PDB file of C-alpha atoms in Angstrom:
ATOM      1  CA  UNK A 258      47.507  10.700 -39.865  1.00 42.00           C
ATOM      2  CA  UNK A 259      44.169  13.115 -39.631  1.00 41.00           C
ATOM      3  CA  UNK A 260      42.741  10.563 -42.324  1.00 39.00           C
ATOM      4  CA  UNK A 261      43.067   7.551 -39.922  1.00 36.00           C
ATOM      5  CA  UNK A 262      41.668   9.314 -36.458  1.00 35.00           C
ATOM      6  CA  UNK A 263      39.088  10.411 -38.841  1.00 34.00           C
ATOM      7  CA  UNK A 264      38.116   7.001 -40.273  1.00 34.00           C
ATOM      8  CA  UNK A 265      38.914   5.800 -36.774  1.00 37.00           C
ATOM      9  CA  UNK A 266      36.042   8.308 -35.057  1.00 34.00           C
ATOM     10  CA  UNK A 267      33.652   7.643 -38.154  1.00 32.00           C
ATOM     11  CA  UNK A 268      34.155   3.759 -37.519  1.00 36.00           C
ATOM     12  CA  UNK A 269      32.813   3.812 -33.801  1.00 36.00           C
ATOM     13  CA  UNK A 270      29.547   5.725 -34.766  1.00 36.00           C
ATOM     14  CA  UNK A 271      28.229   3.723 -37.288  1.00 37.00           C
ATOM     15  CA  UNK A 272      26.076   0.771 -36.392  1.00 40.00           C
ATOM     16  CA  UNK A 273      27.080  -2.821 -36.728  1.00 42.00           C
ATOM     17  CA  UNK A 274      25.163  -3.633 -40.185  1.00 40.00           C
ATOM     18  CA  UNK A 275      24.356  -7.328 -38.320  1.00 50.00           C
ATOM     19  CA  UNK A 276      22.710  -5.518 -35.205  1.00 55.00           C
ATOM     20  CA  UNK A 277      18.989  -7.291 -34.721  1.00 82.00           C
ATOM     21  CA  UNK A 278      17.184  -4.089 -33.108  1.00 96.00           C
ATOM     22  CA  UNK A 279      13.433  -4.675 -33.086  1.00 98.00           C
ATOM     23  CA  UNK A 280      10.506  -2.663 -32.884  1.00 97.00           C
ATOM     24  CA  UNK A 281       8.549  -1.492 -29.984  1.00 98.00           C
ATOM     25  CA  UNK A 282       5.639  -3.501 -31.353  1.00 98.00           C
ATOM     26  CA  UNK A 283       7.007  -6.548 -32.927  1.00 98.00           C
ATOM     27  CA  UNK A 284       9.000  -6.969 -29.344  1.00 98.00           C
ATOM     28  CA  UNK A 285       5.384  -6.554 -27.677  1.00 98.00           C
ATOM     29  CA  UNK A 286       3.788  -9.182 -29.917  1.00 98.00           C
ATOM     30  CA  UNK A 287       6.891 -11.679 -29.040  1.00 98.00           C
ATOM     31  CA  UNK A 288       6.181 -10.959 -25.378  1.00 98.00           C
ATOM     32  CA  UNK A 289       2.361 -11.353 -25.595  1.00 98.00           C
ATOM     33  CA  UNK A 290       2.551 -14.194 -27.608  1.00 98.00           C
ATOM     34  CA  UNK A 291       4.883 -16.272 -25.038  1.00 98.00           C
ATOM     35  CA  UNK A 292       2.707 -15.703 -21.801  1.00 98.00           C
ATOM     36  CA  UNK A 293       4.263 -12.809 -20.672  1.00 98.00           C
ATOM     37  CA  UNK A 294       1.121 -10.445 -20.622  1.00 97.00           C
ATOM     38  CA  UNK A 295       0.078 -10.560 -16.659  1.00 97.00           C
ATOM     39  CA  UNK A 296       2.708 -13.573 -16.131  1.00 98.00           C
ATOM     40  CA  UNK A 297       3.336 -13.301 -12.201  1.00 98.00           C
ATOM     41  CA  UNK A 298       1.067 -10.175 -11.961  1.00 97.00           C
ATOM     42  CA  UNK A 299       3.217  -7.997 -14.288  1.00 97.00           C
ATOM     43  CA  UNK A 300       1.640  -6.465 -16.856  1.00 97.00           C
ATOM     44  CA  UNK A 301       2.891  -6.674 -20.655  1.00 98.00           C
ATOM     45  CA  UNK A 302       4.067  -3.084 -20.513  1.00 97.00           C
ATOM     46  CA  UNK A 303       6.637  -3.878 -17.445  1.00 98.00           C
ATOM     47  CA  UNK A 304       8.007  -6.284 -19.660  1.00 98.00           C
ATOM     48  CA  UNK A 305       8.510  -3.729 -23.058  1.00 98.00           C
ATOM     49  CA  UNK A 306       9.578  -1.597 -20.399  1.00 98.00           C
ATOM     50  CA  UNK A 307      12.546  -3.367 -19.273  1.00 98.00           C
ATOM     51  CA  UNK A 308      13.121  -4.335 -22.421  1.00 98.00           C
ATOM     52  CA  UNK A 309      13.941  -1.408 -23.845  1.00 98.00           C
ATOM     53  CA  UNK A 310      15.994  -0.225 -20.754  1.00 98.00           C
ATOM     54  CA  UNK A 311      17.805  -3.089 -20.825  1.00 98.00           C
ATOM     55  CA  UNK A 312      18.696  -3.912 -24.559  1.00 98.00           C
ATOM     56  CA  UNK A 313      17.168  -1.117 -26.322  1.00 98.00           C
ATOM     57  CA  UNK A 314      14.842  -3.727 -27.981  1.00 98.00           C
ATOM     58  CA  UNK A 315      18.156  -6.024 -29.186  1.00 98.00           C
ATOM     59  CA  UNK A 316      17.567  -9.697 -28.785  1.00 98.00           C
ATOM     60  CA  UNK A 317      21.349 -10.221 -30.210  1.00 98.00           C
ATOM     61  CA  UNK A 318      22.751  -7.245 -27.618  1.00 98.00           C
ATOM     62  CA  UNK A 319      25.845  -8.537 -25.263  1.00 97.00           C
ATOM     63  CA  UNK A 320      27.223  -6.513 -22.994  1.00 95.00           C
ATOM     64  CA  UNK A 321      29.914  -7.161 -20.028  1.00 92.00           C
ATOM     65  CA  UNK A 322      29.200  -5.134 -17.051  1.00 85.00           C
ATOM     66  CA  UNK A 323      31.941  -2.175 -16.259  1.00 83.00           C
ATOM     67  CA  UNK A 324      33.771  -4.684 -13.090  1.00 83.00           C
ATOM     68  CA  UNK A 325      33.624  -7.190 -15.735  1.00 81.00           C
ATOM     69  CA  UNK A 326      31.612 -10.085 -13.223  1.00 87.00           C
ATOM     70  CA  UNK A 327      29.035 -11.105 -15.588  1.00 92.00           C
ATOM     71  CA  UNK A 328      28.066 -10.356 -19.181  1.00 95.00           C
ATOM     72  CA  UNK A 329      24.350  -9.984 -20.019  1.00 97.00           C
ATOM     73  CA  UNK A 330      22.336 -11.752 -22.820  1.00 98.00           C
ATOM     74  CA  UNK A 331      19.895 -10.872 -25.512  1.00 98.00           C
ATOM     75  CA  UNK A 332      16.466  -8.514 -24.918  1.00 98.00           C
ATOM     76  CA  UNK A 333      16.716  -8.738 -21.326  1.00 98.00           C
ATOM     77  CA  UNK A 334      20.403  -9.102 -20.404  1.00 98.00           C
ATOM     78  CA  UNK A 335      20.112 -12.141 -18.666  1.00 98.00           C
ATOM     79  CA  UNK A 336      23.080 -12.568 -16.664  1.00 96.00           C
ATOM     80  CA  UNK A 337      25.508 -15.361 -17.310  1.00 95.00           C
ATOM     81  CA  UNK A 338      26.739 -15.758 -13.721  1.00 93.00           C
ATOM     82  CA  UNK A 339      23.530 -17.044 -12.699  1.00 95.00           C
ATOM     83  CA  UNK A 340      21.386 -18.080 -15.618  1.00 97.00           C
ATOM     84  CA  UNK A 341      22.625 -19.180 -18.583  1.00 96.00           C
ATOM     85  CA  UNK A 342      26.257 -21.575 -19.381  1.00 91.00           C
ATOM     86  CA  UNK A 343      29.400 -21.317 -16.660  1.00 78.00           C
ATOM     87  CA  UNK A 344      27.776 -19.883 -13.940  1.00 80.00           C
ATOM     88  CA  UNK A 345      25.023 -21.831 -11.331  1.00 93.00           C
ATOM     89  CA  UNK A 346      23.542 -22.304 -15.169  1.00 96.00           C
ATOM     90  CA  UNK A 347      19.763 -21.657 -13.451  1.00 97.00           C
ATOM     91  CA  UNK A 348      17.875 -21.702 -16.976  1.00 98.00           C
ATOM     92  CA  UNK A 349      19.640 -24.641 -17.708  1.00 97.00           C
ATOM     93  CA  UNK A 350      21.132 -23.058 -21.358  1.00 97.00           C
ATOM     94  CA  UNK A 351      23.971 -21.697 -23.357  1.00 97.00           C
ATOM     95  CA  UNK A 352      23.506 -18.147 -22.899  1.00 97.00           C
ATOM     96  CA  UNK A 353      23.499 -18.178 -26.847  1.00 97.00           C
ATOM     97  CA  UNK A 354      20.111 -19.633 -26.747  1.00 98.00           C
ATOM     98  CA  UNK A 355      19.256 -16.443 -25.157  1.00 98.00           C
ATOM     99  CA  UNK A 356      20.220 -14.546 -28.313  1.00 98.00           C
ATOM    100  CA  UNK A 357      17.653 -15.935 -30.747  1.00 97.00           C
ATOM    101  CA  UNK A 358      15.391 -13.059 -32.226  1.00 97.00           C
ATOM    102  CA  UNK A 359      12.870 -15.752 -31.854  1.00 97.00           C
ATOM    103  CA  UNK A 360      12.772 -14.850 -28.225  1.00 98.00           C
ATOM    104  CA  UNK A 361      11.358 -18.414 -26.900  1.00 98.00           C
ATOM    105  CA  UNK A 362      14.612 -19.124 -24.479  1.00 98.00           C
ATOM    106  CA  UNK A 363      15.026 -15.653 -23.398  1.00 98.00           C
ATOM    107  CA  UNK A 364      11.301 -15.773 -22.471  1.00 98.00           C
ATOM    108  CA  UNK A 365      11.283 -18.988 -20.717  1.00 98.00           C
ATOM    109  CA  UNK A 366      14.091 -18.006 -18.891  1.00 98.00           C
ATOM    110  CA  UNK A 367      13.017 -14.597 -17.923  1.00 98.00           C
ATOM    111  CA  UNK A 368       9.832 -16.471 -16.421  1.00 98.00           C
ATOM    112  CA  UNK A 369      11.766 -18.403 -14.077  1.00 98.00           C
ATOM    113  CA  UNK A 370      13.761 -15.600 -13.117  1.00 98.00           C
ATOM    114  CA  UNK A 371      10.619 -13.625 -12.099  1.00 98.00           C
ATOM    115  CA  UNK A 372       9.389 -16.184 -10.265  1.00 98.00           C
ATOM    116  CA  UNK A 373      12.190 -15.628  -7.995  1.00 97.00           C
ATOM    117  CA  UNK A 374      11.820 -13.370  -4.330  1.00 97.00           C
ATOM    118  CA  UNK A 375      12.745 -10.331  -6.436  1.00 97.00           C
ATOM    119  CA  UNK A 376      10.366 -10.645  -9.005  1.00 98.00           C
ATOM    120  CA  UNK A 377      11.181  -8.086 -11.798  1.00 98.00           C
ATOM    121  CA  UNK A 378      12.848  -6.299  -9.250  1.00 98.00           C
ATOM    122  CA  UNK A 379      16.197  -9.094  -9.985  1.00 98.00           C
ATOM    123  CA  UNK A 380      16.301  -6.379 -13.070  1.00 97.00           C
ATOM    124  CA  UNK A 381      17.515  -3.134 -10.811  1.00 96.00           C
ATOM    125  CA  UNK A 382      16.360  -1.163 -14.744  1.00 97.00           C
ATOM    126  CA  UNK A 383      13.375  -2.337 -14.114  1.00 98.00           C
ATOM    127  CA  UNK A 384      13.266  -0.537 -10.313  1.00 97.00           C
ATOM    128  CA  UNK A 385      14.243   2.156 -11.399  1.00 96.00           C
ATOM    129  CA  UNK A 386      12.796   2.979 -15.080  1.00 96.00           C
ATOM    130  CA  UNK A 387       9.440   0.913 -15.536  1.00 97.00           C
ATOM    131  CA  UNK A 388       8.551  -0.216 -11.364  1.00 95.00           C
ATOM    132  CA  UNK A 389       6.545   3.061 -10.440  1.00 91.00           C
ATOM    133  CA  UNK A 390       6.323   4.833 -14.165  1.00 83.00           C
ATOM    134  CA  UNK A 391       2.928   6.228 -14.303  1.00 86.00           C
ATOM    135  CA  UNK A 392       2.723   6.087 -18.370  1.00 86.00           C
ATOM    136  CA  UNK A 393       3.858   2.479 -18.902  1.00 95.00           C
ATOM    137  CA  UNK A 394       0.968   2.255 -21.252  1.00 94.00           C
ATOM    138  CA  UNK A 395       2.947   4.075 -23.692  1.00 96.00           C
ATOM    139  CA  UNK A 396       5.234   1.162 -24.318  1.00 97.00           C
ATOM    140  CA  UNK A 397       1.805  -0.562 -25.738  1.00 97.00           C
ATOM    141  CA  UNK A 398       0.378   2.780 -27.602  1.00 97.00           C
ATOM    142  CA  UNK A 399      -0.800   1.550 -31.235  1.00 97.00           C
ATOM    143  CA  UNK A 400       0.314  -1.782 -30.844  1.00 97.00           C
ATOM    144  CA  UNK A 401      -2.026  -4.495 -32.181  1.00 95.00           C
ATOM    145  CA  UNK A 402      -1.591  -7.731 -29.708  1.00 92.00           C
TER     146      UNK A 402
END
């Protein structure tokens, strides 16, 4: 009985061996190299920023909310209520798309959603991690864009 809590325990710390994390940089690059860098004033680092506070840097990451009203999608957790498959659909695509390491949907979509009355403020992480950090140029330190 011991051995299965154990194995039970041990089971819910190790990583999935599928999980896509990326790296600070190589997320950066993705970002740069699909307009991101000053797209609608914000500056590449917001975007690494709310990356990380928002997926920990995995474009693959799904996660349902804790009242269980939306589910979030890829790097940026792109809700499904609004943007992506059953709900108003407003990136017109299967929140799947939005789970491609590639990046290229979750990017066009995140551009539309910024260009929204809340800006990157529709990301409440964003508010309150990366809006008024004074060393977001450390999400850019040694990265070559």
């Amino acid at each position: 009985m011991k051995a299965c809590v154990l194995l039970s325990l041990l089971s819910c710390l190790v990583a999935p061996s599928g999980a896509a994390v990326m790296g600070r940089c190589t997320v950066a690059k993705k970002l740069y190299d699909g307009g991101l860098h000053y797209f609608e004033g914000y500056r590449l680092e917001n975007w690494v920023c709310l990356a990380y506070f928002e997926s920990k840097f995995n474009p693959t990451a799904v996660y349902d909310n804790m009242h269980g009203d939306f589910t979030g999608f890829g790097l940026f957790q792109i809700r499904n209520n609004d943007w992506c498959d059953h709900g108003k659909n407003l990136c017109h695509m299967s929140c799947a798309d939005l789970l491609n390491p590639d990046l290229k949907k979750t990017i066009e979509c995140a551009k539309k959603i910024v260009k929204g009355k809340d800006g990157m403020g529709a990301w409440p992480s964003w508010s309150l991690h990366c809006q008024y950090a004074d060393t977001l140029a450390r999400w850019l330190d040694g990265c070559k864009l």
